[in-house]
Short mmCIF file of C-alpha atoms and ligand atoms in Angstrom, two decimals:
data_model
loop_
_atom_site.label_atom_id
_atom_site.label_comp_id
_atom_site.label_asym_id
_atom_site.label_seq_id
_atom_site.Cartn_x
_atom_site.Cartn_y
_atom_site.Cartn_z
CA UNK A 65 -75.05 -37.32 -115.89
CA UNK A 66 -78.62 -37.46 -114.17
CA UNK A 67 -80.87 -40.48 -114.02
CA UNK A 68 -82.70 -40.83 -117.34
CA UNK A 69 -86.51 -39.72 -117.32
CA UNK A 70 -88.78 -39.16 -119.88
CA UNK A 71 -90.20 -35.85 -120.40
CA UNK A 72 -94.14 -37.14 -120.97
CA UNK A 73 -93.87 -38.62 -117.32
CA UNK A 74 -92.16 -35.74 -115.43
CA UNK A 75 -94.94 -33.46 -117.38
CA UNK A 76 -97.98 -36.05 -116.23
CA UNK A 77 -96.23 -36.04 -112.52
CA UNK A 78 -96.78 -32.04 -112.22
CA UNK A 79 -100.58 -32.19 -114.36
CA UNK A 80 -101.57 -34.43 -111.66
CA UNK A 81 -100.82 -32.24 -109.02
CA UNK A 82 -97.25 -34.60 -107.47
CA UNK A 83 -94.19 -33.50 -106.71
CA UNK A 84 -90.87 -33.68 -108.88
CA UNK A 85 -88.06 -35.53 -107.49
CA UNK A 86 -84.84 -34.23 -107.25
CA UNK A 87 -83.70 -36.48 -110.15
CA UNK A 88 -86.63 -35.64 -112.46
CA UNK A 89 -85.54 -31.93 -111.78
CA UNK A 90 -82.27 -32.73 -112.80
CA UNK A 91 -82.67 -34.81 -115.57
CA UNK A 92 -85.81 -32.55 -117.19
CA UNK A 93 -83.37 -29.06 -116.45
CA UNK A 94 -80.56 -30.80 -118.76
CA UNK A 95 -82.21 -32.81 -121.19
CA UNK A 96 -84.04 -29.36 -122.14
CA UNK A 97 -80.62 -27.24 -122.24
CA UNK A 98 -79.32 -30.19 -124.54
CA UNK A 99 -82.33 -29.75 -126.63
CA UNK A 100 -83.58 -33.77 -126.03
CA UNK A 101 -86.67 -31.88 -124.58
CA UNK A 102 -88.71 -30.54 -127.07
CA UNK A 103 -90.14 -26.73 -126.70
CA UNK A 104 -93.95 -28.17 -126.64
CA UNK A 105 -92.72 -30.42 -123.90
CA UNK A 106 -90.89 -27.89 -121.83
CA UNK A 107 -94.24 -25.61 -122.17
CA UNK A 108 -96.47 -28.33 -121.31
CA UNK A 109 -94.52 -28.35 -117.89
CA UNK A 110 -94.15 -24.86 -117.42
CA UNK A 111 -98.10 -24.73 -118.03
CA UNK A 112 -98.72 -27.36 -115.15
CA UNK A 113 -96.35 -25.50 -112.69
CA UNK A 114 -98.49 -22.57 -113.34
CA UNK A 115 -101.48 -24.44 -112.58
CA UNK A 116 -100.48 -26.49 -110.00
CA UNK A 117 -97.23 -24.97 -108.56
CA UNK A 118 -94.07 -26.32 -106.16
CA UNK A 119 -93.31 -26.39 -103.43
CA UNK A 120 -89.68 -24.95 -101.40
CA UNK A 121 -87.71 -28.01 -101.96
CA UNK A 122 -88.74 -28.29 -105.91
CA UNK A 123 -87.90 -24.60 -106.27
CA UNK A 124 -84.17 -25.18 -104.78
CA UNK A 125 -83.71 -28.07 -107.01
CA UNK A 126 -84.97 -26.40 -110.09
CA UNK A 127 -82.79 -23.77 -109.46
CA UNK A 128 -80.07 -25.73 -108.49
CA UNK A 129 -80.29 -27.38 -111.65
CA UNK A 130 -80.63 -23.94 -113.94
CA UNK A 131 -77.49 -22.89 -111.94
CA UNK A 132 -75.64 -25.97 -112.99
CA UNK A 133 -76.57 -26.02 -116.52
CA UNK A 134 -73.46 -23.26 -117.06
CA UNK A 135 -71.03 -21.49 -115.21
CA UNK A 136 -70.64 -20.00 -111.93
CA UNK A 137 -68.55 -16.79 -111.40
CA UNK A 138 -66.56 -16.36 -108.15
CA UNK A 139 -65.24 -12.85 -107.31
CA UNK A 140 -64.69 -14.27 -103.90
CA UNK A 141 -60.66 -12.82 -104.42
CA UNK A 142 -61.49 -9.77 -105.49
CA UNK A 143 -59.86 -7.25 -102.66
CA UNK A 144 -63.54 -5.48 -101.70
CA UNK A 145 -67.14 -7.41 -100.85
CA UNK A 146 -69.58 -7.78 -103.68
CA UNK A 147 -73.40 -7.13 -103.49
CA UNK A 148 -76.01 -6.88 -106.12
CA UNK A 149 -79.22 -5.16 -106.65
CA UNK A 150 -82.15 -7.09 -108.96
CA UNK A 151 -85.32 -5.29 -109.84
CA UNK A 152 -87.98 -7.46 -110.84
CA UNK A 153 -88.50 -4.19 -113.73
CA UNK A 154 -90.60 -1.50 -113.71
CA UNK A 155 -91.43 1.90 -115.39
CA UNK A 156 -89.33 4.33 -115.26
CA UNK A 157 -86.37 2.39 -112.90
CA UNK A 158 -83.15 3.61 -113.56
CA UNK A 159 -82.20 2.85 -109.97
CA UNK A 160 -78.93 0.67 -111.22
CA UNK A 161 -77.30 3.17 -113.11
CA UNK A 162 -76.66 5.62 -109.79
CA UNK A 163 -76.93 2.62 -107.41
CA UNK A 164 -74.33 0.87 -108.74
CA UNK A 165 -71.09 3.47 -108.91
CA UNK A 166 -72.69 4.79 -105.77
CA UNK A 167 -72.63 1.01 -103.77
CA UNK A 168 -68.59 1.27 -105.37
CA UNK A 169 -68.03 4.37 -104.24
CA UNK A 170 -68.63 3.35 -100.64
CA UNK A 171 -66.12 0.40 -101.07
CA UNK A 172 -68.35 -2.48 -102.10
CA UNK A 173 -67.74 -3.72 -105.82
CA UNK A 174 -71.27 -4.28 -107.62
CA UNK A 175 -71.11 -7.14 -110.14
CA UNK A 176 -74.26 -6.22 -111.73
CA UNK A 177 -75.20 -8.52 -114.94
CA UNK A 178 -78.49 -6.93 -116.96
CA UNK A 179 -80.45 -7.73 -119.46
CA UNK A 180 -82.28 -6.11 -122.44
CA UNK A 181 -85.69 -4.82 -121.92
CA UNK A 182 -89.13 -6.90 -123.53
CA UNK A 183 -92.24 -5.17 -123.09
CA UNK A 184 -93.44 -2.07 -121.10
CA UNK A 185 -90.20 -2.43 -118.57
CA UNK A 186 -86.93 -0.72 -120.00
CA UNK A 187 -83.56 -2.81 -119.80
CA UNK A 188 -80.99 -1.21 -118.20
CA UNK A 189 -78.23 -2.30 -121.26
CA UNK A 190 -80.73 -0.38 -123.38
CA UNK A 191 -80.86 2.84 -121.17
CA UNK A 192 -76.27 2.63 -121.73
CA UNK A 193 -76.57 1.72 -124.71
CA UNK A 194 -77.38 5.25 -125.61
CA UNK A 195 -74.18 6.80 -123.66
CA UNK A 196 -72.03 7.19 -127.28
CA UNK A 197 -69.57 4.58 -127.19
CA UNK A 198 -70.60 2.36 -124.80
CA UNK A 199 -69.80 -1.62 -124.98
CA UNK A 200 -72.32 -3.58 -122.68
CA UNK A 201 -70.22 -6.83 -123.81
CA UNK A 202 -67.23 -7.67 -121.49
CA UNK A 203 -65.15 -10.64 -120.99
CA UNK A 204 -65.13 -12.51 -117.48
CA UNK A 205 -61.49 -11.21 -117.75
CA UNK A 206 -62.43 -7.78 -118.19
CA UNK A 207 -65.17 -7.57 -115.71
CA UNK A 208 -62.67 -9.34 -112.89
CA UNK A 209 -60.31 -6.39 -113.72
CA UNK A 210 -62.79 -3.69 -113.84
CA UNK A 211 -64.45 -4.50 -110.57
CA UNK A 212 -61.20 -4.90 -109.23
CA UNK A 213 -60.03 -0.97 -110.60
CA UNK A 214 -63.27 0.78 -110.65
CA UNK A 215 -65.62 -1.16 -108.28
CA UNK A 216 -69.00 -1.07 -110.42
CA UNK A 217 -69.91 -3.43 -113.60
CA UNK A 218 -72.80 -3.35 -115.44
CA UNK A 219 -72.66 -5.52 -118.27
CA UNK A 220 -74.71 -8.36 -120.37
CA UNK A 221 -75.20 -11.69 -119.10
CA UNK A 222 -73.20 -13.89 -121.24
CA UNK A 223 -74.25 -17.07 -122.96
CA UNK A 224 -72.48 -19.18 -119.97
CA UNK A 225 -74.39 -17.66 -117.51
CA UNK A 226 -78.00 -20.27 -117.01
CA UNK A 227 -78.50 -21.38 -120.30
CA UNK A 228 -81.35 -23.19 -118.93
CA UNK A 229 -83.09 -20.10 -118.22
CA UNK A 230 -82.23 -18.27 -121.45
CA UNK A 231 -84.11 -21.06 -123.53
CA UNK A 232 -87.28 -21.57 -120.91
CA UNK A 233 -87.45 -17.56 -120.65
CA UNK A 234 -87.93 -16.85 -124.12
CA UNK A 235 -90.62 -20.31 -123.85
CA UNK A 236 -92.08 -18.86 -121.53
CA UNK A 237 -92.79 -15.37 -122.82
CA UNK A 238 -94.58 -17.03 -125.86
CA UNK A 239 -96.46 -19.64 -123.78
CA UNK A 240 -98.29 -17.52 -121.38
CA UNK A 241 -96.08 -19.34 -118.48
CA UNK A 242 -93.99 -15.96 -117.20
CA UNK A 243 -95.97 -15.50 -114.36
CA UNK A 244 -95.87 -18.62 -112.39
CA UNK A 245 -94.14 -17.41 -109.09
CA UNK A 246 -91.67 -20.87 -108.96
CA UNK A 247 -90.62 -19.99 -112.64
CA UNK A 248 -89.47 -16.32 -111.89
CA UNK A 249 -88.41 -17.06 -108.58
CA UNK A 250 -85.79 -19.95 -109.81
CA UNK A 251 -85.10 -17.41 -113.16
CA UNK A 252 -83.89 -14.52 -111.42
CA UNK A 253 -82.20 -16.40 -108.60
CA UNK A 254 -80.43 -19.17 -110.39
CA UNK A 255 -78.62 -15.98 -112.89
CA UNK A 256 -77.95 -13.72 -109.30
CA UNK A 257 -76.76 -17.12 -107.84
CA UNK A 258 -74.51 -17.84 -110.66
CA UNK A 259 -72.86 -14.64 -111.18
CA UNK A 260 -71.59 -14.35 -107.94
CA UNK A 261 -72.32 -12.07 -105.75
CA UNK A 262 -71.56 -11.99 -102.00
CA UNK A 263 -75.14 -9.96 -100.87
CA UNK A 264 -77.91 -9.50 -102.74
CA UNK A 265 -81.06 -7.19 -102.86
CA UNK A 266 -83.73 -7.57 -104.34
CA UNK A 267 -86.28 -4.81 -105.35
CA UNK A 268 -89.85 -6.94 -105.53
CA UNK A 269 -92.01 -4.46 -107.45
CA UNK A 270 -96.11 -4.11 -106.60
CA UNK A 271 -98.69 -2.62 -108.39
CA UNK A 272 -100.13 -1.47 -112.06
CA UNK A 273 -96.82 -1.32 -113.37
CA UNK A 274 -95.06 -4.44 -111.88
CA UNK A 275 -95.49 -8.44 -112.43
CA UNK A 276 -96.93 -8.81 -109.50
CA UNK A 277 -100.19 -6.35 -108.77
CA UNK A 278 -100.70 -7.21 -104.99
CA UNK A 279 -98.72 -6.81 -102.15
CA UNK A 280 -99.40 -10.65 -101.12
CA UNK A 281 -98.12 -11.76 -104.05
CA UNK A 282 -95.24 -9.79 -104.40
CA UNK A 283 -94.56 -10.93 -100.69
CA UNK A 284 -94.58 -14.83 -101.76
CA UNK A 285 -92.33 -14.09 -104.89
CA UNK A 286 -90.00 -11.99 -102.48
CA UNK A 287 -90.22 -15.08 -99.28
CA UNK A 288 -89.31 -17.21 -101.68
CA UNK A 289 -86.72 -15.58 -103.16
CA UNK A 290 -84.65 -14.70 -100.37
CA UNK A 291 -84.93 -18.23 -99.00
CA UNK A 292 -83.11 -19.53 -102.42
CA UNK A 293 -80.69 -16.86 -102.04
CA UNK A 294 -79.80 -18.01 -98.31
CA UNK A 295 -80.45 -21.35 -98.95
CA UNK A 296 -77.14 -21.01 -101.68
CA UNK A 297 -74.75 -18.40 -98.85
CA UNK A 298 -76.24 -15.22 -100.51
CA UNK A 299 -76.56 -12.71 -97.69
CA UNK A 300 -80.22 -11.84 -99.20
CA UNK A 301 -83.28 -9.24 -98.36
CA UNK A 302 -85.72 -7.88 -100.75
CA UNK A 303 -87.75 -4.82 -100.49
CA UNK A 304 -91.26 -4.62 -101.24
CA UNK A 305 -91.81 -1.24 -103.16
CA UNK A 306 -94.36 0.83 -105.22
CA UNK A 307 -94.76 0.05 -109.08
CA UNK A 308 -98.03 1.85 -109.65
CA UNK A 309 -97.07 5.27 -109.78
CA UNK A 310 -93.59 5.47 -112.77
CA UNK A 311 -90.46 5.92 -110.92
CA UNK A 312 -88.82 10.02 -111.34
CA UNK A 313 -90.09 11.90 -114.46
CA UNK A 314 -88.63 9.92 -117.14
CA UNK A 315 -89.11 6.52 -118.93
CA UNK A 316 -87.26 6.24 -122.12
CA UNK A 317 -83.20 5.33 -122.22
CA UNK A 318 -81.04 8.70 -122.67
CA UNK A 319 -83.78 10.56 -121.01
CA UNK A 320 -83.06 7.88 -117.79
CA UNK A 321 -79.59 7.75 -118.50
CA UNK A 322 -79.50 12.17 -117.97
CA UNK A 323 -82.02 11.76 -114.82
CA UNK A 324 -79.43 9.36 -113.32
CA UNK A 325 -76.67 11.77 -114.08
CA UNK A 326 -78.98 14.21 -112.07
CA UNK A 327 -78.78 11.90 -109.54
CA UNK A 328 -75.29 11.02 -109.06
CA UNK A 329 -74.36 14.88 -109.11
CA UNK A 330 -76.50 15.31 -106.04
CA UNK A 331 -79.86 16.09 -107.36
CA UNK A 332 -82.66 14.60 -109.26
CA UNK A 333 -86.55 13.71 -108.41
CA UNK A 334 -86.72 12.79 -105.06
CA UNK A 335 -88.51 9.86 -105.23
CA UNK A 336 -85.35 8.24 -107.01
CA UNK A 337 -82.78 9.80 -104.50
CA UNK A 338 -84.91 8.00 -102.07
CA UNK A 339 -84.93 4.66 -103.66
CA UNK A 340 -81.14 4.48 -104.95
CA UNK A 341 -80.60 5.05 -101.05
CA UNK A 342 -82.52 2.79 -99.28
CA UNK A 343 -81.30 -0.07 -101.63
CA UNK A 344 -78.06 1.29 -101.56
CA UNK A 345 -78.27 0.74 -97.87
CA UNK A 346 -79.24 -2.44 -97.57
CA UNK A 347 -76.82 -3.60 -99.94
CA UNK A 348 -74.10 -2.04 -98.17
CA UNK A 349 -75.35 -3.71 -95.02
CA UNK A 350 -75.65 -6.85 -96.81
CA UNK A 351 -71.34 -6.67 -97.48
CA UNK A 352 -70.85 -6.06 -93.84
CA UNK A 353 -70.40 -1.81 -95.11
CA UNK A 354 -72.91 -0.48 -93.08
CA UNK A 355 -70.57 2.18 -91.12
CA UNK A 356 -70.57 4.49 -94.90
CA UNK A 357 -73.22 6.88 -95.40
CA UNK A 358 -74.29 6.83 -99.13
CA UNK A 359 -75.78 10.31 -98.91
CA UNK A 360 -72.53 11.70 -98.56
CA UNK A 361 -70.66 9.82 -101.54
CA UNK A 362 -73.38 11.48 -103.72
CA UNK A 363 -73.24 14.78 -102.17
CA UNK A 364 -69.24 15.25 -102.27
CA UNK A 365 -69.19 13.71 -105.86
CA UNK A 366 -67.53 10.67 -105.44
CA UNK A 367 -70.44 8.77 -106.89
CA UNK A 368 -70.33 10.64 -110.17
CA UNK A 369 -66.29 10.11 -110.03
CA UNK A 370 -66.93 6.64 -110.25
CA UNK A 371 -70.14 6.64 -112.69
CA UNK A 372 -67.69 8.58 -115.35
CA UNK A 373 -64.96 6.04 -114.55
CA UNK A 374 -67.79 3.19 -115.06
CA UNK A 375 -68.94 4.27 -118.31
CA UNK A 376 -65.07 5.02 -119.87
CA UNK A 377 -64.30 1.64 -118.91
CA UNK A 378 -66.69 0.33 -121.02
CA UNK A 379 -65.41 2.78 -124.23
CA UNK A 380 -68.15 5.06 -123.69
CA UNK A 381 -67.64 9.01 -122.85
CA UNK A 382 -69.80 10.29 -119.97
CA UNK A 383 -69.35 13.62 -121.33
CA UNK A 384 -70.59 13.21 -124.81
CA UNK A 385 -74.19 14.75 -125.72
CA UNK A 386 -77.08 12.38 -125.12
CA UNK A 387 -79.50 11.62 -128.44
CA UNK A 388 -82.09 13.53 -128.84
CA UNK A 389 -85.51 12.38 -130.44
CA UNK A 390 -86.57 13.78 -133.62
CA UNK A 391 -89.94 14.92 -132.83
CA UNK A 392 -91.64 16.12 -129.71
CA UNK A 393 -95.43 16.28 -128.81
CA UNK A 394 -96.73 18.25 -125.49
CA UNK A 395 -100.06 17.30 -123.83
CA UNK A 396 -101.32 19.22 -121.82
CA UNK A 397 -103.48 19.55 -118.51
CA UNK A 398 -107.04 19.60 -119.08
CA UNK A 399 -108.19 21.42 -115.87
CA UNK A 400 -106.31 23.01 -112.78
CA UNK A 401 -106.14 21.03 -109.78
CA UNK A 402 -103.52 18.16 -107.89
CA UNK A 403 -102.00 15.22 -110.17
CA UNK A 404 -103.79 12.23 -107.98
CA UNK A 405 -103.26 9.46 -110.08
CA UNK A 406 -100.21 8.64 -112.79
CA UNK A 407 -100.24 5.22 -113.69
CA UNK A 408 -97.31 2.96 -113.90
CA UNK A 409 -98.50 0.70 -116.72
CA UNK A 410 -100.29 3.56 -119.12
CA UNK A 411 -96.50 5.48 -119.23
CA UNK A 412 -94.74 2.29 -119.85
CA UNK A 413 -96.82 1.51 -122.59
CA UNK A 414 -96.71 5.33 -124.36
CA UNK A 415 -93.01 4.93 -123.97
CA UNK A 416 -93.00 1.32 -125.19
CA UNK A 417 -95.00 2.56 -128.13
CA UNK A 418 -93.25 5.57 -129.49
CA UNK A 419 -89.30 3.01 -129.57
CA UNK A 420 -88.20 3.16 -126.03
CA UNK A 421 -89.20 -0.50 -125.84
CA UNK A 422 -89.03 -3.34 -128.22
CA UNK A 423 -91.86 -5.80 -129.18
CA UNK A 424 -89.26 -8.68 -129.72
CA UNK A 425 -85.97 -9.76 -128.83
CA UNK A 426 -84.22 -9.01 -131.79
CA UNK A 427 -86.07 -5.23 -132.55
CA UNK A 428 -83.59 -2.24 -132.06
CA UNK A 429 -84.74 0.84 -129.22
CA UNK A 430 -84.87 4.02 -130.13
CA UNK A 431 -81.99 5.84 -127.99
CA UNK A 432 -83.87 9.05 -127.49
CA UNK A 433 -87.63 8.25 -127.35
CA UNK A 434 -89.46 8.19 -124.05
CA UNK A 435 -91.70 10.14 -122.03
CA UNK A 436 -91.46 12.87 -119.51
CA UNK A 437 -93.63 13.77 -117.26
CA UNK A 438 -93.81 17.08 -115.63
CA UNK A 439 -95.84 16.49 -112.56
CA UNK A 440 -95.70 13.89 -109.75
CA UNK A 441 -99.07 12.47 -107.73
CA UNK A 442 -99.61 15.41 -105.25
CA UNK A 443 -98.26 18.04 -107.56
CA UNK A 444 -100.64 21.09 -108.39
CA UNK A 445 -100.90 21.41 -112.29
CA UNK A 446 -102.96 23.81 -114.16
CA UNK A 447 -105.18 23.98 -117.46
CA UNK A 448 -103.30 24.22 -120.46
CA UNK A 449 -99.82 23.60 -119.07
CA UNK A 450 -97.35 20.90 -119.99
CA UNK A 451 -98.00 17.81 -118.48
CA UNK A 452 -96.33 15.23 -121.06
CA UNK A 453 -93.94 15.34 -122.94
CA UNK A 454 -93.98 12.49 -125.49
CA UNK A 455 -90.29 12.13 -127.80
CA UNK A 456 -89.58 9.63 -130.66
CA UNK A 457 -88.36 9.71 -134.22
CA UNK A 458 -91.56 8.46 -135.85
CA UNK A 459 -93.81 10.67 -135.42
CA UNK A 460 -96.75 8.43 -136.48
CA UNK A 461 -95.84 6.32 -133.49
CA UNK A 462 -98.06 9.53 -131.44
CA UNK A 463 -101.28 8.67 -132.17
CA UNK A 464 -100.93 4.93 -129.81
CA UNK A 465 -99.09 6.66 -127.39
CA UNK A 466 -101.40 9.30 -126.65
CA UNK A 467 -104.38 6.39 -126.40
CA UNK A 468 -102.20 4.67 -123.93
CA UNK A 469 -102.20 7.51 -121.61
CA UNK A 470 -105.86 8.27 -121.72
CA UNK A 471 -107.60 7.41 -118.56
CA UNK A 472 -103.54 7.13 -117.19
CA UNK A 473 -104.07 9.74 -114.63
CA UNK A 474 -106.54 11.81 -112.53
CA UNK A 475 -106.58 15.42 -111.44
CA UNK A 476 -108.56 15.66 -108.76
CA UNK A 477 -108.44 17.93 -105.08
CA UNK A 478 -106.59 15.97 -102.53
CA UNK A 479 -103.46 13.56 -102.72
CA UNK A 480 -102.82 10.93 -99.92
CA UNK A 481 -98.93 10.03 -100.28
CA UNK A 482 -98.13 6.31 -100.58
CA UNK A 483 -94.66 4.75 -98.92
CA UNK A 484 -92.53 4.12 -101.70
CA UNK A 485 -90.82 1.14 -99.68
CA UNK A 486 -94.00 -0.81 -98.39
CA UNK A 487 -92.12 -3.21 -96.90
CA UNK A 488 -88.83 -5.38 -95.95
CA UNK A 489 -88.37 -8.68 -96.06
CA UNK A 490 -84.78 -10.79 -95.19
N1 URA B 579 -87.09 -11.71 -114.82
C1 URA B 579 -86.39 -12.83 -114.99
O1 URA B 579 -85.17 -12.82 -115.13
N2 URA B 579 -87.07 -13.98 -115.05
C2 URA B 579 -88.40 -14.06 -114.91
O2 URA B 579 -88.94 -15.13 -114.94
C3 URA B 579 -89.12 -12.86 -114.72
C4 URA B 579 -88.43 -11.69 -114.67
#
């Protein structure tokens, strides 16, 4: 039981700029779980780490503390390695679903626990979720034995998992206190911490469509990140990579679930081929597996082997038809010319707006809205062609979607390529 505190002094302790003791940490991380903290308390606090930060040793405690305040998985007997990918979301990523039976498929079993998407960044249980079938709840018992048979997982976080951070994620969505880089730091850690996993890699995202719109702030969140994940034995790196341009040609859930597919059967946009490999990589290196070649599990089909085997396990068929959106609306190029600017955010938001994405926790996602995108920055498109594609099954959700992507992109003469991964840090 930590040392008793009382929530107006911890909060006064971070307005005026000190720093938390380990026992305030403690005592402030379980006395909110346990509800003796009131919400306006909690974002009172959360408000004056915004404003006023902490520092390393603050950031492992609160952690620390978040991991503590439920379980803590151990898959340390499982008969392969484990490593895990986290993005910190952005538009268009599919990247787990062919990461994670491909990382499996090279020998290393992927515990990979995902959450629902909030906002212009898709979840990854929403994207299965429209596989026909598909259960995204498992036991702890059924995940052991899947990861164990199969080698890849990709299932809900349940309620054990950081309780602490359930309750001050949702408190902080509402308060205006989600981008403090201490909070998400000690949120996404504390969960990757707690499930389990051996390695870890994370993907920091930078730009229009990310958290974090600069590369020196992404590089703080990621620095920081990795140390927590070392600090607790996670063999940890992050990559630093682009969010302003939409990852592939889709952002929606089937639509990302069939570009995956594309993937694991050896083709797809090659922007996401390069991604799913480089992180693939790393995460491979991470469990000590760095003598396998990924390339060559997707090109000889072992990575779709396992995807199929992934999804079945979970009751869903991999075979089965994907839905299909009710109605479709094309825009089309204005003038001829090179695609130099698609932006991140305006795509996420058309998407968002015609049921890919939900405004709040408990609204449903449409399975087949979306939108696709037929050019990439650098691609030549002409007048009048397709350039959008826009899919949902209400079609007076159009008209907001369509202002979201005005001003989303430029076609201009010339196209200087950006690197995709700007950067590596572990
Ligand atoms: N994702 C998380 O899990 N937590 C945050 O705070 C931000 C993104």
């Amino acid at each position: 039981m930590p040392t008793q505190h009382d929530a107006v002094e911890v909060i006064l302790a971070k307005r005026d700029r000190q720093e938390l003791t380990d026992s305030q940490i403690d005592w402030v991380i379980d006395a909110y779980t346990r509800g003796a903290v009131a919400d306006e308390q909690m974002a009172a606090l959360a408000m004056a780490i915004l404003l006023n930060g902490m520092d390393r040793r603050e950031i492992a405690r609160w952690t620390a503390a978040m991991i503590a305040s439920g379980e803590r998985m151990d898959f340390s007997t499982l008969s392969r390695p484990t490593a895990d990918k986290h993005s910190t979301g952005g538009v268009g990523d599919k990247i787990t679903l062919p990461l994670a039976p491909l990382v499996a498929a090279c020998g290393v079993a992927v515990p990979q626990l995902s959450g629902r998407g909030l906002g212009h960044t898709g979840g990854t249980l929403d994207k299965l979720e429209s596989i026909p079938g598909w259960r995204a709840a498992l036991s702890n018992e059924e995940m052991f034995a899947q990861l164990e048979s199969v080698g890849a997982v990709i299932c809900a976080a349940g309620d054990g998992l950081a309780p602490a951070d359930k309750k001050l994620y949702a408190l902080r969505d509402v308060t205006g206190t989600v981008e403090a880089i201490p909070l998400i730091a000690s949120s996404i850690m504390s969960k990757k911490i707690a499930e389990g996993t051996g390695a870890l890699v994370l993907d920091v995202k930078v730009g229009t469509g990310a958290f974090m719109k600069s590369v020196e702030t992404a590089r703080e969140l990621a620095e920081t990140m990795v140390a927590l994940g070392k600090d607790a034995g996670v063999n940890t790196v992050a990559l630093l990579t682009d969010m302003s341009t939409p990852l592939g040609l889709t952002a929606g859930n089937a639509i990302e679930v069939q570009e995956s597919v594309d993937v694991l059967a050896g083709g797809g946009p090659a922007d996401v081929v390069e991604l799913t490999l480089a992180l693939a990589r790393e995460m491979l290196a991470g469990a000590g597996r760095d003598d396998v070649d990924p390339a060559e599990k997707l090109a000889d089909g072992s990575a779709i082997d396992v995807w199929k085997q992934m999804i079945r396990a979970q009751d869903g068929d991999p075979d089965a038809a994907l839905p299909v959106a009710r109605e479709s609306h094309v825009v089309t190029a204005p003038t001829s010319g090179v695609l130099t600017r698609l932006d991140a955010m305006a795509v996420g938001l058309a998407a968002w707006r015609l049921g890919a994405g939900r405004a709040r926790k408990e609204d449903p996602v449409q399975a087949g809205a979306g939108v696709v995108w037929h050019a990439r920055p650098g691609d030549e498109v002409t007048a009048g062609a397709p350039l959008f594609t826009l899919l949902t099954d209400d079609e007076h959700r159009f008209e907001r979607a369509l202002a979201s992507l005005e001003g989303g992109y430029d076609i201009g003469t010339s196209y200087e390529p950006a690197p995709l991964v700007i950067d590596r840090i572990g």
